Each structure stands twice: as C-alpha cells, then as structure tokens.
Amino acid sequence: DAGITQSPRYKITETGRQVTLMCHQTWSHSYMFWYRQDLGHGLRLIYYSAAADITDKGEVPDGYVVSRSKTENFPLTLESATRSQTSVYFCASSEGGGLPGGQYFGPGTRLLVL
Amino acid sequence: GENVEQHPSTLSVQEGDSAVIKCTYSDSASNYFPWYKQELGKRPQLIIDIRSNVGEKKDQRIAVTLNKTAKHFSLHITETQPEDSAVYFCAASIRNNDMRFGAGTRLTVKP
C-alpha cells in the first residue's frame, strides 16, 4: 500500500482559495484516478488519466483541474474552493491494459472548506 | 452510464454467522465487478473481484457470485469475525476509466 501516497492528509482552506492535492505512485501504473467520497454517495470519479499527458473527465469534474506531466504524479487542483467541495479525496491507480482491473487507493486527503 | 445499487445499507450479524451483500447494475456491457472493504478512517481495499466470464469466485471466507442475466452480484462472508466490521463497496466497470461504485454497506459483527 505504500506504493501510492497522497499529500497533504488533512487540509483546511477558505472559500475562493486555490488548493492542490498531490498523488504519487511508485508502481508505474498507467491509469490514475481521483475520487471524492461523501456520506451517502459512495465514491464518485472526478477525473482520470490513462497515461502521461492524457486526462479526461469523470462523473463530477466541475470545479476541478488535473494534470499528468509524469506517469507517477497526478495532482488535483480546486481552482476556487467552495464549501460543497468539503470531502475526503482518494487517489487510485491501476495497471490498465485491455480489460479493467483492480484499483489501488491512496490513504486519502480530508479537505474542509470554510 | 452505469448505475450500481447496493443493499442493504446497514447489516448487523452475530459473530460466526454469514453475511450477504447484494448489488445490481444497469449496463449489460459491464464485465468487471470488484468488492472493496473500507475500515473507519482508512482507504478502500480490494478484497475480491470477478469478471463476467466467471459465475463464482471464492477466497477463504469470502465469495462473490455473479448472475449476468439478472445483472446482479453478491458478496458472501462466512464465519464472520469482529474484524470483518467495515463498510463494503461493490463496483461495476466496462473500461478502466468507468468504475461505478455502490453507496456502501456498513457491516457490524457483534461478538
């Protein structure tokens, strides 16, 4: 599990501020994902990346920006944080290939927007 | 897109009893069905998965069954132990980028 890490683990910010959540994996997995977890909604996909420089929207992308200049890193930026973005954010990775496979999650970042 | 429903939302069993969690999915093209366990304050962890060309898979005390015709799949935990207490999530996927999760089942195993 140490193969995928997130930072910071906890973050408090104010409405309107820009926040960047970091994700790093050491497995050389092709795919990386960002999810948010809210009570009653399970895990919802924000953005994903199939490879370096390839990113695409998931189920709930509004208000978020991602980039993937290196295979091992996949930062998530909240350009102007809103209270509705208070959540637990999980980064995940998977090997990719022709068929879907198990995703391995980071420890999560708890974000509070005041 | 895919829609996954999970039942029940909470489940309480006595230690040693069996627990069953059920999920239904909407897209008949889904071909991969993982189950995740999430302990309080921790990350979701993959515990078992099944592909659409298999009807059942077992790993020690846990098993998953898949009924493609009815579009539902289930997690079975036998001889439950207090350490099985957690939230369990099912998911369904067609492609790597399109994993849809159920809302979760909170399992409590009473000693």
Short mmCIF file of C-alpha atoms in Angstrom, two decimals:
data_model
loop_
_atom_site.label_atom_id
_atom_site.label_comp_id
_atom_site.label_asym_id
_atom_site.label_seq_id
_atom_site.Cartn_x
_atom_site.Cartn_y
_atom_site.Cartn_z
CA ASP A 1 0.00 0.00 0.00
CA ALA A 2 2.94 2.39 0.45
CA GLY A 3 3.11 2.41 -3.37
CA ILE A 4 0.56 5.20 -3.60
CA THR A 5 0.73 8.26 -1.38
CA GLN A 6 -1.26 11.46 -1.02
CA SER A 7 -0.42 14.83 0.46
CA PRO A 8 -1.50 16.64 2.45
CA ARG A 9 -3.50 14.18 4.54
CA TYR A 10 -5.59 16.99 6.05
CA LYS A 11 -6.30 20.46 4.71
CA ILE A 12 -8.41 23.35 5.89
CA THR A 13 -8.95 26.21 3.47
CA GLU A 14 -11.33 29.07 2.84
CA THR A 15 -13.90 29.60 0.13
CA GLY A 16 -12.34 31.01 -3.03
CA ARG A 17 -8.80 29.79 -2.39
CA GLN A 18 -6.89 27.52 -4.74
CA VAL A 19 -5.94 24.14 -3.32
CA THR A 20 -3.79 21.40 -4.84
CA LEU A 21 -3.90 17.81 -3.66
CA MET A 22 -0.94 15.63 -4.58
CA CYS A 23 -0.85 11.97 -5.55
CA HIS A 24 2.25 9.88 -6.20
CA GLN A 25 2.54 6.19 -7.14
CA THR A 26 5.62 4.01 -7.47
CA TRP A 27 4.08 1.08 -9.36
CA SER A 28 4.34 2.64 -12.84
CA HIS A 29 0.60 2.05 -13.25
CA SER A 30 -0.81 3.52 -16.44
CA TYR A 31 -4.13 4.63 -15.02
CA MET A 32 -4.67 7.09 -12.19
CA PHE A 33 -7.93 8.35 -10.77
CA TRP A 34 -9.33 10.94 -8.41
CA TYR A 35 -12.47 10.18 -6.40
CA ARG A 36 -14.38 12.08 -3.78
CA GLN A 37 -16.19 10.28 -1.01
CA ASP A 38 -19.23 11.81 0.64
CA LEU A 39 -21.66 10.21 3.04
CA GLY A 40 -24.45 8.50 1.14
CA HIS A 41 -22.73 8.78 -2.25
CA GLY A 42 -20.00 6.20 -2.07
CA LEU A 43 -17.06 7.02 -4.31
CA ARG A 44 -17.55 9.30 -7.30
CA LEU A 45 -14.98 9.71 -10.05
CA ILE A 46 -13.76 13.26 -10.62
CA TYR A 47 -11.05 12.82 -13.25
CA TYR A 48 -8.89 10.03 -14.56
CA SER A 49 -5.74 9.67 -16.61
CA ALA A 50 -4.85 6.78 -18.91
CA ALA A 51 -1.21 7.83 -19.31
CA ALA A 52 1.07 10.86 -19.02
CA ASP A 53 -0.47 13.88 -20.74
CA ILE A 54 -3.83 12.11 -21.19
CA THR A 55 -6.63 13.14 -18.85
CA ASP A 56 -10.41 13.08 -19.03
CA LYS A 57 -13.49 13.93 -17.02
CA GLY A 58 -15.32 11.54 -14.77
CA GLU A 59 -18.73 11.76 -13.15
CA VAL A 60 -18.26 15.01 -11.14
CA PRO A 61 -15.48 17.15 -12.75
CA ASP A 62 -16.86 20.67 -12.27
CA GLY A 63 -14.59 22.93 -10.21
CA TYR A 64 -11.54 20.66 -10.54
CA VAL A 65 -8.46 20.64 -12.77
CA VAL A 66 -5.89 17.88 -13.21
CA SER A 67 -2.59 17.40 -14.97
CA ARG A 68 -0.25 14.49 -15.52
CA SER A 69 3.16 15.51 -16.80
CA LYS A 70 4.81 12.42 -15.27
CA THR A 71 3.43 8.88 -15.02
CA GLU A 72 3.91 8.77 -11.25
CA ASN A 73 2.18 12.04 -10.31
CA PHE A 74 -1.42 13.12 -10.70
CA PRO A 75 -2.22 16.39 -8.87
CA LEU A 76 -5.79 17.60 -8.40
CA THR A 77 -6.43 21.36 -8.16
CA LEU A 78 -9.52 23.10 -6.84
CA GLU A 79 -9.22 26.44 -8.63
CA SER A 80 -11.64 28.32 -6.35
CA ALA A 81 -12.72 26.13 -3.44
CA THR A 82 -16.38 26.02 -2.44
CA ARG A 83 -17.99 24.55 0.70
CA SER A 84 -19.59 21.82 -1.40
CA GLN A 85 -16.07 20.57 -2.12
CA THR A 86 -15.58 19.63 1.52
CA SER A 87 -14.99 15.89 1.24
CA VAL A 88 -12.49 13.07 1.50
CA TYR A 89 -10.45 12.77 -1.70
CA PHE A 90 -8.91 9.48 -2.76
CA CYS A 91 -6.38 8.97 -5.47
CA ALA A 92 -6.17 5.50 -7.04
CA SER A 93 -4.15 3.72 -9.69
CA SER A 94 -4.47 0.59 -11.80
CA GLU A 95 -2.35 -1.22 -14.33
CA GLY A 96 -4.61 -0.55 -17.30
CA GLY A 97 -4.43 -2.73 -20.35
CA GLY A 98 -7.31 -4.02 -22.40
CA LEU A 99 -9.56 -5.08 -19.52
CA PRO A 100 -10.46 -3.15 -16.38
CA GLY A 101 -8.73 -4.30 -13.22
CA GLY A 102 -8.47 -3.62 -9.53
CA GLN A 103 -7.80 -0.07 -8.45
CA TYR A 104 -5.47 0.59 -5.53
CA PHE A 105 -6.24 3.57 -3.36
CA GLY A 106 -4.09 6.08 -1.56
CA PRO A 107 -4.71 6.95 2.11
CA GLY A 108 -6.96 9.91 1.28
CA THR A 109 -6.96 13.65 1.92
CA ARG A 110 -9.60 15.15 4.20
CA LEU A 111 -10.45 18.62 2.91
CA LEU A 112 -12.52 21.14 4.82
CA VAL A 113 -13.58 24.33 3.04
CA LEU A 114 -14.78 27.06 5.39
CA GLY B 1 -23.85 5.46 -17.85
CA GLU B 2 -23.63 2.58 -15.44
CA ASN B 3 -25.72 2.69 -12.27
CA VAL B 4 -24.93 0.42 -9.33
CA GLU B 5 -27.34 -0.14 -6.46
CA GLN B 6 -26.27 -1.83 -3.24
CA HIS B 7 -28.34 -3.38 -0.47
CA PRO B 8 -28.65 -3.36 2.44
CA SER B 9 -27.15 -0.06 3.57
CA THR B 10 -26.52 -1.49 7.05
CA LEU B 11 -26.18 -5.09 8.18
CA SER B 12 -25.66 -6.44 11.67
CA VAL B 13 -24.80 -10.09 12.30
CA GLN B 14 -23.66 -12.20 15.19
CA GLU B 15 -20.08 -13.45 15.16
CA GLY B 16 -19.92 -16.76 13.31
CA ASP B 17 -22.98 -16.06 11.18
CA SER B 18 -22.89 -15.39 7.44
CA ALA B 19 -23.36 -12.01 5.79
CA VAL B 20 -24.63 -11.35 2.27
CA ILE B 21 -24.48 -8.03 0.43
CA LYS B 22 -26.19 -7.63 -2.93
CA CYS B 23 -25.62 -5.28 -5.85
CA THR B 24 -27.39 -4.70 -9.13
CA TYR B 25 -26.02 -2.95 -12.19
CA SER B 26 -27.70 -1.42 -15.19
CA ASP B 27 -25.29 -1.76 -18.12
CA SER B 28 -25.16 -5.27 -19.55
CA ALA B 29 -21.74 -4.44 -21.07
CA SER B 30 -20.12 -4.27 -17.60
CA ASN B 31 -17.54 -7.01 -17.34
CA TYR B 32 -15.61 -6.45 -14.11
CA PHE B 33 -17.04 -6.47 -10.59
CA PRO B 34 -14.73 -5.74 -7.65
CA TRP B 35 -15.55 -5.52 -3.95
CA TYR B 36 -13.79 -3.14 -1.59
CA LYS B 37 -13.59 -3.09 2.20
CA GLN B 38 -13.12 0.22 3.98
CA GLU B 39 -12.39 0.36 7.69
CA LEU B 40 -13.14 3.55 9.58
CA GLY B 41 -10.78 6.33 8.55
CA LYS B 42 -8.88 4.10 6.14
CA ARG B 43 -8.64 3.70 2.38
CA PRO B 44 -10.84 1.29 0.40
CA GLN B 45 -9.03 -2.01 -0.16
CA LEU B 46 -9.77 -4.54 -2.88
CA ILE B 47 -10.82 -7.83 -1.27
CA ILE B 48 -12.13 -9.86 -4.20
CA ASP B 49 -13.20 -9.37 -7.80
CA ILE B 50 -14.91 -11.30 -10.55
CA ARG B 51 -15.09 -10.99 -14.31
CA SER B 52 -18.16 -11.56 -16.43
CA ASN B 53 -16.93 -14.90 -17.79
CA VAL B 54 -16.98 -16.41 -14.29
CA GLY B 55 -20.08 -17.18 -12.20
CA GLU B 56 -18.47 -17.57 -8.79
CA LYS B 57 -15.16 -16.94 -7.09
CA LYS B 58 -14.06 -17.84 -3.59
CA ASP B 59 -11.18 -16.77 -1.37
CA GLN B 60 -11.17 -18.37 2.07
CA ARG B 61 -14.22 -16.98 3.93
CA ILE B 62 -15.37 -14.62 1.19
CA ALA B 63 -17.05 -15.43 -2.08
CA VAL B 64 -18.65 -13.47 -4.88
CA THR B 65 -21.38 -14.69 -7.23
CA LEU B 66 -22.46 -13.10 -10.50
CA ASN B 67 -25.74 -13.50 -12.36
CA LYS B 68 -25.30 -11.79 -15.72
CA THR B 69 -28.83 -12.46 -16.85
CA ALA B 70 -30.32 -10.73 -13.83
CA LYS B 71 -27.47 -8.20 -13.69
CA HIS B 72 -26.73 -8.72 -10.05
CA PHE B 73 -23.77 -9.87 -8.00
CA SER B 74 -23.34 -10.65 -4.33
CA LEU B 75 -20.66 -10.81 -1.66
CA HIS B 76 -20.85 -13.66 0.83
CA ILE B 77 -18.85 -13.68 4.04
CA THR B 78 -18.98 -16.86 6.11
CA GLU B 79 -17.99 -17.39 9.74
CA THR B 80 -17.93 -13.65 10.33
CA GLN B 81 -15.46 -12.20 12.82
CA PRO B 82 -15.42 -8.79 14.57
CA GLU B 83 -12.57 -7.70 12.28
CA ASP B 84 -14.93 -8.07 9.32
CA SER B 85 -16.78 -5.00 10.60
CA ALA B 86 -16.34 -2.27 7.97
CA VAL B 87 -18.07 -0.60 5.06
CA TYR B 88 -18.16 -2.74 1.92
CA PHE B 89 -18.49 -1.27 -1.58
CA CYS B 90 -19.36 -3.07 -4.77
CA ALA B 91 -18.46 -1.66 -8.16
CA ALA B 92 -19.02 -2.39 -11.83
CA SER B 93 -16.88 -1.46 -14.78
CA ILE B 94 -16.74 -1.73 -18.55
CA ARG B 95 -13.46 0.08 -19.00
CA ASN B 96 -10.65 1.17 -16.71
CA ASN B 97 -11.91 4.71 -16.68
CA ASP B 98 -15.53 3.98 -15.86
CA MET B 99 -15.77 2.29 -12.45
CA ARG B 100 -19.10 2.99 -10.75
CA PHE B 101 -19.46 2.25 -7.06
CA GLY B 102 -22.44 1.33 -4.96
CA ALA B 103 -23.27 3.54 -1.97
CA GLY B 104 -21.82 1.04 0.51
CA THR B 105 -22.97 -1.39 3.22
CA ARG B 106 -21.96 -0.89 6.82
CA LEU B 107 -21.40 -4.36 8.29
CA THR B 108 -21.27 -4.77 12.05
CA VAL B 109 -20.26 -8.12 13.52
CA LYS B 110 -21.28 -8.45 17.14
CA PRO B 111 -19.03 -10.58 19.35
#
